[in-house]
Amino acid sequence: MRVPLLDLHEQLKPLREEIIAAVTEVIDSTTYIMGPKVEQLEREVASYSGAAHGIGVASGTDALLAVLMTIGVGPGDLVLTTPYTFFATMGCVLRLGARPLFVDIDPISYNLDPGLMEEALAADPDRTARIKAIIPVHLYGQCADMARIMAVADRYGIPVVEDAAQAIGAACPMPENGQVVWRRAGSLGLAGCFSFFPSKNLGGVGDGGMIVCQDADFAERVKIIRVHGGAPRYHHGVVGGNFRLDPIQAVVLSIKLAHLDSWHHQRRENAARYRRLFRESGLLENDLVTLPVAVYEAAAGAAGCRDYHIYNQFVIRASRRDELRTYLQAAGVGVEVYYPIPLHRQKCLAGLGYDELTYPTSEQAATQTLALPIYPELTAAAQEQVVASIAAFYAQGE
Ligand SMILES: *Cc1c(COP(=O)(O)O)cnc(C)c1O
């Protein structure tokens, strides 16, 4: 049996008729740009995330770009972020002529390390004055330590933009009036950015994205940036772009959003099953395989919150990772490395002063991590096969 990393057929099957009817309705309506279907999805995603406003855009990348443009990030500015993320997080910074200031990740969560962030901000006041935004990434479907990140960022007055592309619906504990409240990704910083790329937990039938935020004035400014900076139309006080979301994507995403919580739940069940299978396999005892840690699980359980992790990816650390990857691919098990090259090592930064910099935790993660299939419809038999194949690889020895 082949086990793909992701199989969207099973998700599509029960929704196919409804999706085709909704897409047909959009086509027959002849409203192909924006309109009520996009506005409906914006309200739904904002409400789902606990944010006041939603602004549909063409991709997660455009969400980040439009937010940074609205903040006014430009040449000479710095944006503090992690070197262990998808390229788009940094690509948007560079496209605006600004530069990333990297802070290494926490080795357990793979997310921005708030202690190192605090050190970096304190290290050089002149440099800190140039930081126009902080972008924590909620990697693999688990929120960064937003309580600490927000506290430090607020102290410095630097806006936080959440790259929540992999974490729609994931929650983390936030202190509020002496209590702890569980808040969802995207609702915590100045703005949150979602991606509806098909492999994300909420994926369209093509590209799509959304920005959510709490501030009405910021939402209005993002909406102007989304349409070339024209407000009113053909009057351009600022330069924006065409960052709009299609109503065809919006209707598909509205249909899927109703199922998102149950898909998250199935992914968590699959994660629990992997944990049991790996424990039984003996692979954990000699550190051949290290399982991902759901850092908020215990606290969430005590608080009755289910959304401590949405497992967009289930990422293990594996000894002899590259050999294991080749072995599994040959055995028909779909796996992937997110991400093999930390951003500070990317060629497009050559000559910009990043060559001597080192971020050891990110660099180590890049050599050890391996994402296993975790999609909601994955069967128990398929998971057994994944773990059996990994055990078979290590059983052959060096
Ligand atoms: C997917 C992703 C993006 C970009 O989203 P697109 O919709 O593909 O443009 C940005 N950041 C992270 C962390 C992502 O995983």
XYZ file of C-alpha atoms and ligand atoms in Angstrom:
413
model
C 0.000 0.000 0.000
C 1.299 3.444 -0.928
C 0.774 6.119 1.717
C 0.822 9.623 0.228
C 1.898 12.629 2.311
C -1.446 14.235 1.476
C -4.526 12.873 -0.315
C -7.247 15.406 -1.062
C -9.543 12.943 -2.879
C -11.042 11.596 0.337
C -11.802 15.105 1.579
C -13.351 16.086 -1.736
C -15.641 13.061 -2.158
C -18.420 13.958 0.330
C -18.275 17.691 -0.561
C -17.926 17.424 -4.338
C -21.572 18.010 -5.337
C -21.959 20.948 -2.949
C -18.718 22.525 -4.147
C -19.575 22.162 -7.817
C -23.036 23.682 -7.232
C -21.517 26.651 -5.376
C -18.862 27.229 -8.045
C -21.526 26.993 -10.756
C -23.570 29.601 -8.911
C -20.581 31.978 -8.922
C -20.018 31.415 -12.628
C -23.704 31.993 -13.429
C -23.774 35.140 -11.264
C -21.034 36.792 -13.419
C -19.652 38.416 -10.233
C -16.095 37.185 -10.626
C -14.166 39.722 -8.548
C -14.897 40.229 -4.831
C -18.616 40.617 -4.034
C -20.877 39.060 -1.358
C -19.293 35.569 -1.366
C -15.879 36.981 -0.524
C -17.421 39.210 2.160
C -19.232 36.230 3.633
C -16.000 34.226 3.912
C -14.261 37.245 5.448
C -16.900 37.405 8.196
C -16.739 33.646 8.739
C -12.947 33.397 9.004
C -12.721 36.491 11.237
C -15.367 35.078 13.554
C -13.770 31.605 13.532
C -10.416 33.138 14.525
C -11.768 35.510 17.141
C -10.820 38.568 15.092
C -12.996 41.568 14.276
C -12.125 41.905 10.578
C -11.196 39.645 7.679
C -9.678 40.750 4.371
C -9.551 38.098 1.646
C -6.408 38.079 -0.480
C -4.948 35.982 -3.280
C -2.510 33.922 -1.179
C -0.825 33.667 2.198
C 2.170 35.382 0.642
C 0.024 38.326 -0.453
C -1.472 38.462 3.051
C 2.009 38.988 4.525
C 3.030 41.391 1.760
C -0.119 43.529 2.035
C 0.200 43.755 5.826
C 3.869 44.779 5.657
C 3.005 47.352 2.954
C 0.225 48.724 5.151
C 2.634 49.045 8.084
C 4.947 50.895 5.700
C 7.928 48.522 5.745
C 10.543 49.678 3.240
C 14.238 50.136 2.461
C 16.431 50.520 5.543
C 13.900 48.754 7.772
C 14.312 45.446 9.576
C 11.690 42.774 10.250
C 12.452 40.341 13.059
C 11.520 36.743 12.228
C 12.651 33.116 12.334
C 15.078 31.540 9.847
C 13.176 28.233 10.083
C 10.024 28.804 8.045
C 8.707 28.788 4.488
C 10.472 31.263 2.202
C 7.438 33.566 1.854
C 7.864 34.874 5.403
C 11.193 36.429 4.448
C 10.446 36.899 0.736
C 7.852 39.587 1.505
C 10.359 41.494 3.639
C 12.984 41.432 0.881
C 10.496 42.393 -1.861
C 9.858 45.634 0.042
C 13.568 46.449 0.190
C 13.759 45.698 3.921
C 15.925 43.024 5.567
C 15.102 40.153 7.896
C 16.661 40.166 11.367
C 16.718 36.501 12.311
C 16.207 35.110 15.792
C 16.690 31.389 16.299
C 13.897 28.967 17.190
C 13.073 27.011 20.302
C 14.242 23.385 19.776
C 11.042 21.865 21.173
C 8.361 23.876 19.360
C 10.431 25.009 16.323
C 8.872 28.444 16.867
C 10.580 31.790 17.466
C 12.393 31.675 20.831
C 11.030 34.566 22.913
C 14.092 34.657 25.190
C 16.452 35.026 22.236
C 14.093 37.608 20.751
C 14.272 39.648 23.938
C 18.090 39.417 23.883
C 18.210 40.516 20.243
C 15.993 43.527 20.941
C 18.054 44.557 23.973
C 21.407 44.044 22.239
C 21.510 47.090 19.983
C 19.097 50.025 20.472
C 19.963 51.593 17.098
C 19.240 48.347 15.323
C 16.046 47.815 17.332
C 14.838 51.268 16.288
C 14.894 50.043 12.666
C 12.649 47.006 13.369
C 9.236 47.802 11.881
C 7.558 44.468 12.583
C 8.012 41.106 14.283
C 6.728 38.017 12.433
C 6.352 34.936 14.615
C 5.411 31.864 12.569
C 3.045 29.287 14.077
C 4.941 26.428 12.507
C 3.357 23.038 11.735
C 0.039 24.114 13.309
C 1.092 25.125 16.814
C 1.184 28.710 18.071
C 4.439 30.389 18.978
C 4.754 31.570 22.591
C 2.515 34.567 21.922
C 2.068 35.537 25.576
C 5.785 36.293 25.894
C 6.257 37.558 22.332
C 3.390 40.048 22.651
C 4.559 41.244 26.070
C 8.072 41.973 24.785
C 6.910 43.458 21.474
C 4.431 45.731 23.285
C 7.194 46.934 25.585
C 9.185 48.033 22.515
C 6.097 49.280 20.647
C 6.808 47.029 17.645
C 3.777 45.608 15.765
C 3.456 41.823 15.598
C 2.289 40.156 12.378
C 1.378 36.502 12.857
C 2.322 34.165 10.037
C -0.570 31.812 10.774
C -0.460 30.143 7.340
C -0.138 26.691 8.952
C -2.204 27.358 12.063
C -5.759 28.517 11.352
C -7.800 27.617 14.442
C -4.822 26.782 16.679
C -5.093 28.336 20.140
C -2.646 29.428 22.802
C -2.986 30.716 26.364
C -2.898 34.504 26.790
C -2.954 36.432 30.065
C -5.894 38.810 30.223
C -6.939 40.775 33.324
C -5.165 38.378 35.650
C -6.683 35.312 33.957
C -5.605 32.960 31.198
C -7.734 33.007 28.049
C -7.280 30.699 25.041
C -7.067 32.738 21.845
C -6.784 31.578 18.272
C -3.918 32.235 15.874
C -4.236 35.481 13.965
C -6.278 37.272 16.612
C -3.345 38.263 18.831
C -1.001 40.548 16.916
C -1.730 43.647 14.860
C -2.677 41.255 12.046
C -2.734 37.544 11.286
C -2.056 35.997 7.875
C -3.676 32.773 6.671
C -2.963 30.722 3.562
C -5.561 28.621 1.762
C -2.958 26.762 -0.292
C -4.458 23.287 -0.859
C -2.089 21.551 1.584
C -3.045 23.792 4.500
C -5.745 22.551 6.910
C -8.247 24.850 5.172
C -7.327 24.718 1.491
C -9.033 26.066 -1.617
C -9.125 24.754 -5.185
C -6.162 26.988 -5.967
C -4.397 29.836 -4.203
C -6.035 32.019 -1.573
C -5.328 33.793 1.685
C -6.774 36.038 4.352
C -5.691 38.757 6.742
C -7.504 39.077 10.043
C -7.154 41.923 12.545
C -8.932 43.620 15.446
C -8.438 47.263 14.460
C -11.040 48.772 12.112
C -8.718 51.509 10.870
C -5.933 49.025 10.047
C -8.480 46.798 8.239
C -9.582 49.752 6.090
C -5.977 50.561 5.192
C -5.290 46.919 4.230
C -8.401 46.924 2.030
C -7.071 49.977 0.179
C -3.655 48.333 -0.318
C -5.509 45.272 -1.706
C -6.867 47.339 -4.622
C -3.736 49.179 -5.787
C -3.988 51.761 -3.001
C -6.972 53.369 -4.731
C -9.424 55.143 -2.381
C -11.698 56.276 -3.818
C -11.114 54.284 -6.985
C -8.558 55.881 -9.360
C -7.255 58.134 -6.545
C -3.985 56.711 -5.219
C -2.674 58.156 -1.989
C -0.541 55.044 -1.482
C 0.849 52.300 -3.716
C -0.836 48.923 -3.294
C -1.294 45.906 -5.524
C -3.899 43.524 -6.847
C -4.159 41.174 -3.902
C -7.840 40.149 -4.240
C -9.403 36.782 -3.417
C -11.675 35.152 -6.036
C -15.316 34.390 -5.143
C -14.788 30.890 -6.595
C -12.220 30.212 -3.877
C -14.427 31.944 -1.295
C -17.435 29.655 -1.834
C -15.279 26.516 -1.698
C -13.587 27.720 1.479
C -16.939 28.578 3.122
C -18.136 25.028 2.501
C -14.921 23.543 3.879
C -14.756 25.862 6.912
C -17.832 24.138 8.348
C -15.787 20.914 8.542
C -12.503 22.396 9.710
C -12.871 21.643 13.416
C -13.676 17.998 12.748
C -10.671 17.737 10.385
C -8.439 19.274 13.073
C -9.856 16.700 15.492
C -9.064 13.819 13.134
C -5.506 15.102 12.707
C -5.092 15.162 16.511
C -6.439 11.597 16.692
C -3.914 10.558 14.044
C -1.145 12.260 16.015
C -2.190 10.354 19.149
C -2.162 7.108 17.167
C 1.374 7.802 15.866
C 2.505 8.460 19.426
C 1.150 5.091 20.541
C 2.581 3.247 17.522
C 6.025 4.809 17.967
C 6.033 3.988 21.690
C 5.203 0.380 20.891
C 7.843 0.222 18.150
C 10.758 0.834 20.552
C 12.150 3.484 18.175
C 11.855 6.175 20.837
C 14.042 4.422 23.405
C 17.368 4.826 21.613
C 16.506 8.274 20.200
C 16.356 7.037 16.615
C 13.096 8.962 16.385
C 11.964 11.945 18.478
C 8.278 12.851 18.393
C 6.892 16.383 18.098
C 5.838 18.016 21.368
C 2.411 19.623 21.673
C 3.562 22.251 24.153
C 0.099 23.486 25.152
C -1.651 20.110 25.314
C -1.625 19.613 29.093
C -2.683 23.171 29.912
C -5.355 23.106 27.211
C -6.728 19.818 28.503
C -7.028 21.288 31.999
C -8.805 24.342 30.543
C -11.119 22.319 28.290
C -9.596 23.762 25.077
C -9.296 21.356 22.130
C -7.301 23.521 19.764
C -3.805 23.322 21.276
C -2.419 22.026 17.941
C -3.967 21.569 14.493
C -1.170 19.321 13.166
C -0.820 20.812 9.718
C 2.308 18.690 9.850
C 3.451 15.854 12.113
C 7.196 16.360 12.182
C 9.607 13.928 13.798
C 13.335 14.234 14.290
C 15.080 11.213 12.835
C 18.577 9.842 13.058
C 20.128 9.514 9.540
C 17.217 11.570 8.270
C 18.240 11.792 4.611
C 18.761 8.034 4.288
C 15.438 7.403 6.027
C 13.704 9.813 3.682
C 15.101 8.061 0.599
C 14.144 4.666 2.046
C 10.558 5.725 2.806
C 10.079 7.317 -0.597
C 11.237 4.080 -2.239
C 8.829 2.166 0.026
C 5.917 4.328 -1.172
C 5.584 6.413 2.004
C 5.176 10.118 1.271
C 7.406 12.248 3.492
C 8.868 15.736 3.169
C 11.478 17.949 4.784
C 10.162 21.303 6.040
C 12.660 22.954 5.656
C 16.010 21.651 4.366
C 17.784 25.043 4.165
C 17.277 27.687 6.864
C 16.532 31.079 5.361
C 19.832 32.741 6.339
C 21.590 30.131 4.146
C 19.514 30.910 1.044
C 21.521 32.037 -1.982
C 19.361 35.119 -2.541
C 20.875 36.585 0.658
C 24.480 36.041 -0.469
C 26.570 39.161 -0.005
C 24.022 40.838 2.271
C 25.897 40.138 5.493
C 24.169 36.893 6.496
C 27.017 34.578 5.478
C 28.811 34.555 8.851
C 25.633 34.402 10.922
C 24.692 31.134 12.515
C 21.415 29.937 14.039
C 22.353 26.523 15.466
C 18.885 25.296 16.460
C 17.456 26.046 13.022
C 20.455 24.520 11.309
C 20.158 21.343 13.362
C 16.416 21.110 12.755
C 16.998 21.437 9.012
C 19.145 18.283 9.080
C 16.888 16.200 11.359
C 13.202 16.916 10.730
C 10.875 14.802 8.624
C 7.140 15.338 8.076
C 4.962 12.199 8.016
C 1.460 11.850 6.518
C -1.127 13.197 9.016
C -4.119 14.254 6.862
C -7.558 13.679 8.455
C -8.649 10.698 6.352
C -5.390 8.775 6.862
C -6.298 5.258 8.004
C -4.944 3.398 11.009
C -3.560 0.748 8.646
C -1.652 3.416 6.715
C -0.172 4.824 9.917
C 0.857 1.327 11.014
C 2.616 0.932 7.695
C 4.447 4.268 8.057
C 5.787 3.292 11.481
C 6.574 -0.277 10.332
C 8.539 1.114 7.373
C 10.538 3.394 9.670
C 11.230 0.457 11.999
C 12.310 -1.658 9.010
C 14.766 1.047 7.943
C 16.478 1.167 11.344
C 16.404 -2.635 11.650
C 18.765 -2.882 8.658
C 21.427 -1.091 10.703
C 24.010 1.383 9.371
C 2.072 28.321 3.057
C 2.857 29.335 3.817
C 2.968 30.672 3.401
C 2.514 31.168 2.053
O 1.233 30.895 1.714
P 0.822 30.815 0.155
O -0.664 30.808 0.229
O 1.404 29.585 -0.400
O 1.336 32.041 -0.504
C 3.622 31.576 4.224
N 4.161 31.191 5.385
C 4.105 29.914 5.813
C 4.716 29.551 7.120
C 3.469 28.950 5.022
O 3.427 27.677 5.455
